[in-house]
Amino acid sequence: MKRLVAAVALPATLMIAAAATRPFWVAPDAAQAQAWLHAAADRHDAQAEASLARWSDRGDAQARHAYTVLLAHRGDAASRERLEKLLGDAAEAGDALAATQLAQLLASPRAGVGAGPAAGAGARAGAGAPPDDARIARLLAQGSDGHVPAASRLLALRALDAKSGTRDPVRAASLMAQAAQGGDAPAMFLYANMLRAGQGVKQDEARALALYQAAADADYAPAIQALAIAYRQGELGLPADASQSRLMDHEAAEALAHAAN
Amino acid sequence: MTFSTPATLPRHRALVATLAAAAILAACGGSKDSGGNGPAVGTSVSLTLMETTDLHQTILGYDYYKLAADPSVGFERTSTLIKQVRAANANTMLFDAGDIIQGTVLGDYQALVDKVPCTDKLAIFKAMDSVGYDAGTIGNHEFNYGLAYLGQVTGRQFNVKNLPAVSAQARCQGPAYPQVLANVVSTTDAKPIFDPYVILTRTMSATTPDGKTVTVPVKVGVIGFTPPLIMAWDKGNLDGNVTTNGLQETAARYIPEMKARGADIIVAISHGGPDGAAYSATMENGNLYLAQVPGIDVLLMGHMHQVFPNAGSTVAAFNIAGVDKTAGTVSGVPAVMANFWGKNLGVVNLKLAYTADGWAVDKTATTTSTMSTQNADKTYVAADATIAPLVQAEHAGTIAYVKTPIGTTDYRMTTYFADVGDPTAIQIVNQAQAAYVKDYVAANLPQYKNLPVLSVSAPFKSGFGGGTDYTDVAGGPLAINNAADLYLYANTIQAVLVTGADIKAWLEFAARRFNQIDPTLTTAQALVSSFPGYNFDVMDGDGAIKYEIDVTQPLGSRIRNLTYDGTAIDPAAQFIVATNNYRASGGGGFPGLDGSKTIYQSPDANRDVLIRYIKAAATLARTTNGSDRSWHFTRVTTAGPVQFSSAPNLATLAAGDGIPGVTQVQADDGSNLGLARYQIDLSVQ
């Protein structure tokens, strides 16, 4: 059901046609970049990867995007290091999306965080340098200023973090609203939660419902699940309707299956 | 990370596919009858087209998990609407827009459990054929069980790489109506795997300019489309066997051909909806652009599980330029979408006028609408009594399957007293989730292998709907429907990496389930707040985690003596918690749970994981699966009674489940919901 913003690329026939007709000195378009990406990722085509790296180094946006996808897909230490450099250079050059992606990369779990012996029960995952929090914050601010919705969402979550020392639910709500307005489905869902709870913003169940529905329309499973629960329980002004809840649950299962593929 | 991943593309797509011409497999051909044998210019035909879509093997109004009737769904009631339309109109045609064979337990039963034999027709097609369809298309879910099964149940022999040669394939029982699909092409021969279109000649009642009633032949061309994203959704089934083409390009190729072959009108059945994003050949809902292809007179849509037209719809796809949700047009073409599971019937009334150039649609006289199986007074139309007998065996087989034992339990598993600590229906869910995540971490996330794995689950059914709205699985054999009672929603498993401080905050939030109790009050106090039971997460960890909830304290200060393996939990220590995708993504608004702590997003449903765990355990015992009191209330003596509601006459059940001090004080709590009032002595917890 519903709309899915899937990362399905151009038909292979188009890619082949593009590859066959493009002189090597002409910068790649999206089709060419995708062709190289898939050749490198699926067939381990070293020449295709070299082409991506070369054009990426020259600052070509299409090639850089495809190359970042390739490196992120690989996930090994060398690829990660290369990816950090690539995104860092782009961010420094003013690319808000790259700044956001780099922030996400730096914040993503590595071999473990934290240090020192445990004072009580529990454990720590292992050694590893903690992420550079200040840098992450700067990068997200750059992304948010550049109207990247995911950056605004992540900044909002930081503003909600009790451990951050700068907890500010009102600012969080404002940033989350901005991200939701930008079409970010997780932000729609999270902002709906905030509206529902009156967290940092005046409680407004009608707006919360509309946002859940908008996120559900974008095939975001948690929002569909929220609607399934709301129908079952008669929440958010909806009539209690077990049958409609079951239908929503079915929709959620479908959205989850799509997301998993 | 938000990067897209590669390897979602079909590989090795043959360049020749764009060069080779697909065979034309129209059932009826021939040139337009424009000679002297045609009707008089000005002759008119009123033609009513009906649409079903997304039936998903929902034949009867029945919920197989609840083993109970559900009249809000089911083709047996759509059939009643179809017969009403036929009775009221001289010229009607019936079409289906796909997603037919999958989506209910019955669908899985016939595909995976007791596979429908080659010589037998799929249950849904038995029902549809009994009503009589003119044509239909193929939805994305038709590909879920693989091409071999799809070929079998549709009576096709696909010439694709992973199937035997066509000559070696049996031609099995398919539906009696033609199924058309133009945009899915075999990589073997570059031809569409279904007939791309069909041209149906129908004799229709017409009115001549002088008012006489005559019969005339009308050729109706029908072409079908499915979302190109099937290549991603069913990659495992389709990669290397078929490719998809864009809706617009495909239509632009075939529609002139259909016209040349005599089609008087063109009906496009597209299993999708409209989308205002820029056109691409791989977009999921390409109907805004499909309808722009010249020649399409009617668009029958599906896939979105929505009703169209619908003037009040807030669905984004129906509120874009080019879509008129009131008039029911997409890019100016009359269009309908008939919801799903047989809840609605799409209806397009066309007025055809015969001109010097042949039949033409009078767009000013065209109307689109949907009919609902639900009446204005919320009752439902009567079921067509002819449908149920057709699928009696399949229905009975599915019920038997749902009742098939997957294990046994030596104790009754319920949520009647989950609010006061009863673990009988929750511990088993937590055990299944934790075991699943532990296995995954051990095999795939070595960096976390030394971390404790905990699990949370909540009582999804906790009396909101009254005394029957609780999980209640009797001791004895356990079946699939019992697993659905133990785990209500279609969540998938996720694992989050949290700190001891996060766990404390998580449990503090869950403890909102309770009002703050003043121990000095002599009047009765209600224990349970309006905080929903489905958010009352109970954390468990094979007996290792223990905590108290002190309901005399304000919100945020109620969790006491939180220990792991008998030692106070270090706020900085790390834990993995198995939960579901809803909670991990921020559902319920728990502090810090916002999607950022997820270390594993499993594709597996919590319910399926539970079923597998029960099957592996074979026998569930109270001592090992239903008696771990991971939490209890902090002991306090209250001057007055502390009360809560649950189903009546179950105090002995609470005692048997290890919950002391529970007594029933009123058999009816006054809610008129079949609930009794209990009180709990907090001094003995």
XYZ file of C-alpha atoms in Angstrom, chain B residues 352-576:
225
model
C -21.290 5.993 -24.934
C -22.537 7.719 -28.060
C -22.061 6.366 -31.549
C -20.513 8.925 -33.885
C -19.241 8.887 -37.432
C -15.875 7.862 -35.976
C -17.298 5.076 -33.850
C -18.128 4.931 -30.148
C -17.165 7.898 -28.014
C -17.446 8.423 -24.271
C -19.609 11.370 -23.255
C -17.472 12.606 -20.397
C -20.116 15.052 -19.223
C -22.444 12.159 -18.485
C -19.871 9.946 -16.751
C -20.097 9.411 -13.005
C -17.847 7.548 -10.596
C -18.620 6.353 -7.091
C -18.121 3.528 -4.660
C -20.705 1.498 -2.799
C -20.036 0.258 0.727
C -21.059 -3.030 2.235
C -21.859 -1.036 5.351
C -25.263 0.586 5.478
C -25.907 4.077 6.791
C -27.126 2.614 10.073
C -23.749 0.814 10.505
C -25.239 -2.588 9.737
C -23.930 -4.519 6.767
C -25.604 -5.759 3.635
C -26.507 -9.419 3.733
C -23.881 -11.867 2.570
C -24.489 -13.561 -0.769
C -25.421 -17.016 0.473
C -24.071 -18.660 -2.662
C -20.440 -17.818 -1.844
C -19.734 -19.627 1.439
C -20.603 -23.143 0.170
C -18.070 -22.718 -2.659
C -15.162 -22.379 -0.249
C -16.410 -24.446 2.649
C -13.530 -26.921 2.500
C -10.842 -24.234 2.301
C -12.472 -22.269 5.103
C -12.679 -25.320 7.339
C -9.099 -26.260 6.492
C -7.857 -22.811 7.429
C -9.665 -22.902 10.747
C -8.186 -26.319 11.450
C -4.755 -24.948 10.585
C -5.156 -22.009 12.940
C -6.152 -24.439 15.661
C -3.196 -26.738 15.000
C -1.253 -27.201 18.230
C 2.169 -25.570 18.276
C 2.836 -26.647 21.839
C 1.198 -27.051 25.206
C 1.103 -25.056 28.390
C 0.607 -26.335 31.916
C -0.794 -23.009 33.091
C -3.412 -20.471 32.080
C -1.827 -17.410 30.455
C -3.742 -14.200 31.079
C -3.451 -10.456 31.463
C -6.327 -10.017 33.939
C -3.843 -9.109 36.663
C -0.899 -7.888 34.593
C -1.372 -4.451 36.170
C -0.500 -5.893 39.542
C 2.371 -8.077 38.426
C 0.962 -11.246 36.859
C 3.606 -12.453 34.369
C 1.725 -15.444 32.932
C 1.046 -13.921 29.506
C 4.061 -11.598 29.339
C 7.071 -13.589 30.448
C 6.839 -15.981 27.520
C 6.856 -13.073 25.063
C 9.891 -11.595 26.763
C 11.654 -14.940 26.757
C 11.028 -15.421 23.048
C 12.198 -11.906 22.193
C 15.305 -12.103 24.358
C 16.308 -15.497 23.006
C 15.902 -14.289 19.446
C 17.999 -11.174 20.011
C 20.664 -13.076 21.952
C 21.073 -15.476 19.061
C 21.322 -12.638 16.577
C 23.856 -10.709 18.621
C 26.002 -13.790 19.146
C 26.044 -14.522 15.437
C 26.223 -11.041 13.971
C 27.177 -8.373 16.481
C 30.298 -9.619 18.259
C 30.998 -6.152 19.635
C 27.948 -6.550 21.867
C 28.359 -10.189 22.775
C 29.137 -9.473 26.440
C 26.173 -7.217 27.043
C 23.159 -8.491 28.961
C 20.057 -8.924 26.827
C 16.778 -7.901 28.435
C 13.332 -7.716 26.934
C 10.185 -5.673 27.356
C 6.609 -6.407 26.500
C 3.285 -4.986 27.593
C -0.194 -6.397 28.152
C -1.753 -5.316 24.854
C -5.176 -6.399 26.025
C -5.834 -4.918 29.427
C -9.562 -4.421 29.701
C -10.105 -1.297 27.604
C -12.985 -2.997 25.827
C -14.370 -4.563 28.988
C -14.192 -7.885 30.773
C -13.560 -9.869 27.606
C -10.738 -7.631 26.409
C -7.927 -9.518 28.073
C -5.508 -12.123 26.858
C -6.724 -15.481 28.127
C -5.119 -18.674 26.893
C -6.280 -21.783 28.692
C -3.885 -24.404 29.914
C -3.481 -27.279 27.493
C -2.727 -27.243 23.762
C -1.499 -23.951 22.278
C -2.417 -23.046 18.709
C -1.558 -20.265 16.282
C -4.635 -18.286 17.250
C -3.457 -18.398 20.872
C -0.176 -16.826 19.809
C -2.198 -14.020 18.226
C -3.933 -13.548 21.570
C -0.583 -13.390 23.349
C 0.853 -10.951 20.800
C -1.812 -8.750 19.302
C -0.062 -6.499 16.811
C 1.967 -7.001 13.653
C 5.153 -5.554 15.113
C 8.635 -6.648 14.201
C 11.480 -7.250 16.618
C 14.073 -4.609 17.251
C 16.961 -4.467 19.666
C 18.040 -1.220 21.288
C 21.302 -0.395 23.030
C 20.589 1.492 26.227
C 22.243 2.445 29.493
C 21.192 1.632 33.019
C 19.907 5.192 33.277
C 17.834 4.663 30.150
C 16.324 1.531 31.671
C 15.373 3.414 34.817
C 13.771 6.169 32.697
C 11.976 3.550 30.573
C 10.487 1.859 33.623
C 9.617 5.170 35.267
C 7.645 6.074 32.167
C 5.867 2.719 32.156
C 4.993 3.262 35.821
C 2.715 6.100 34.710
C 0.213 3.326 34.491
C -0.487 4.008 38.169
C -1.985 6.889 40.061
C -0.049 8.259 43.001
C -1.431 6.591 46.092
C -1.679 8.516 49.344
C -1.230 5.899 52.091
C -2.920 8.114 54.662
C -6.222 8.395 52.835
C -9.004 6.311 54.282
C -11.163 6.578 51.172
C -10.796 4.243 48.221
C -8.153 5.162 45.653
C -7.961 3.967 42.073
C -4.654 2.253 41.382
C -4.685 2.441 37.590
C -4.437 5.747 35.722
C -5.529 6.604 32.187
C -2.046 5.736 30.911
C -2.790 2.900 28.484
C -2.031 -0.688 29.350
C -0.356 -1.304 26.001
C 2.371 1.096 27.157
C 2.871 -0.615 30.508
C 6.154 -2.209 29.532
C 7.337 -4.995 31.763
C 11.046 -5.685 31.629
C 12.386 -9.170 32.067
C 15.706 -10.916 31.762
C 15.588 -14.555 32.749
C 15.081 -13.577 36.367
C 18.167 -11.369 36.419
C 16.443 -7.990 36.466
C 14.313 -7.012 39.432
C 12.608 -3.775 40.350
C 9.903 -2.320 42.515
C 7.256 0.234 41.658
C 6.458 2.551 44.545
C 3.055 3.984 43.756
C 3.167 6.344 46.703
C 5.792 8.369 44.869
C 5.265 10.980 42.143
C 5.917 10.296 38.472
C 9.572 9.836 37.749
C 10.484 8.623 41.241
C 8.760 5.298 41.479
C 11.325 2.729 40.403
C 13.178 1.344 43.382
C 15.770 -1.323 43.963
C 16.502 -1.773 40.288
C 19.006 -4.590 40.171
C 20.645 -6.874 37.687
C 21.953 -10.167 39.028
C 21.331 -8.901 42.514
C 23.426 -5.743 42.143
C 22.184 -2.214 41.664
C 22.270 -1.300 38.005
C 25.045 1.105 37.030
C 23.425 4.076 35.266
C 26.312 4.094 32.794
C 26.356 0.381 32.072
C 25.078 -0.838 28.741
C 22.293 -3.289 28.035
C 20.540 -4.582 24.973
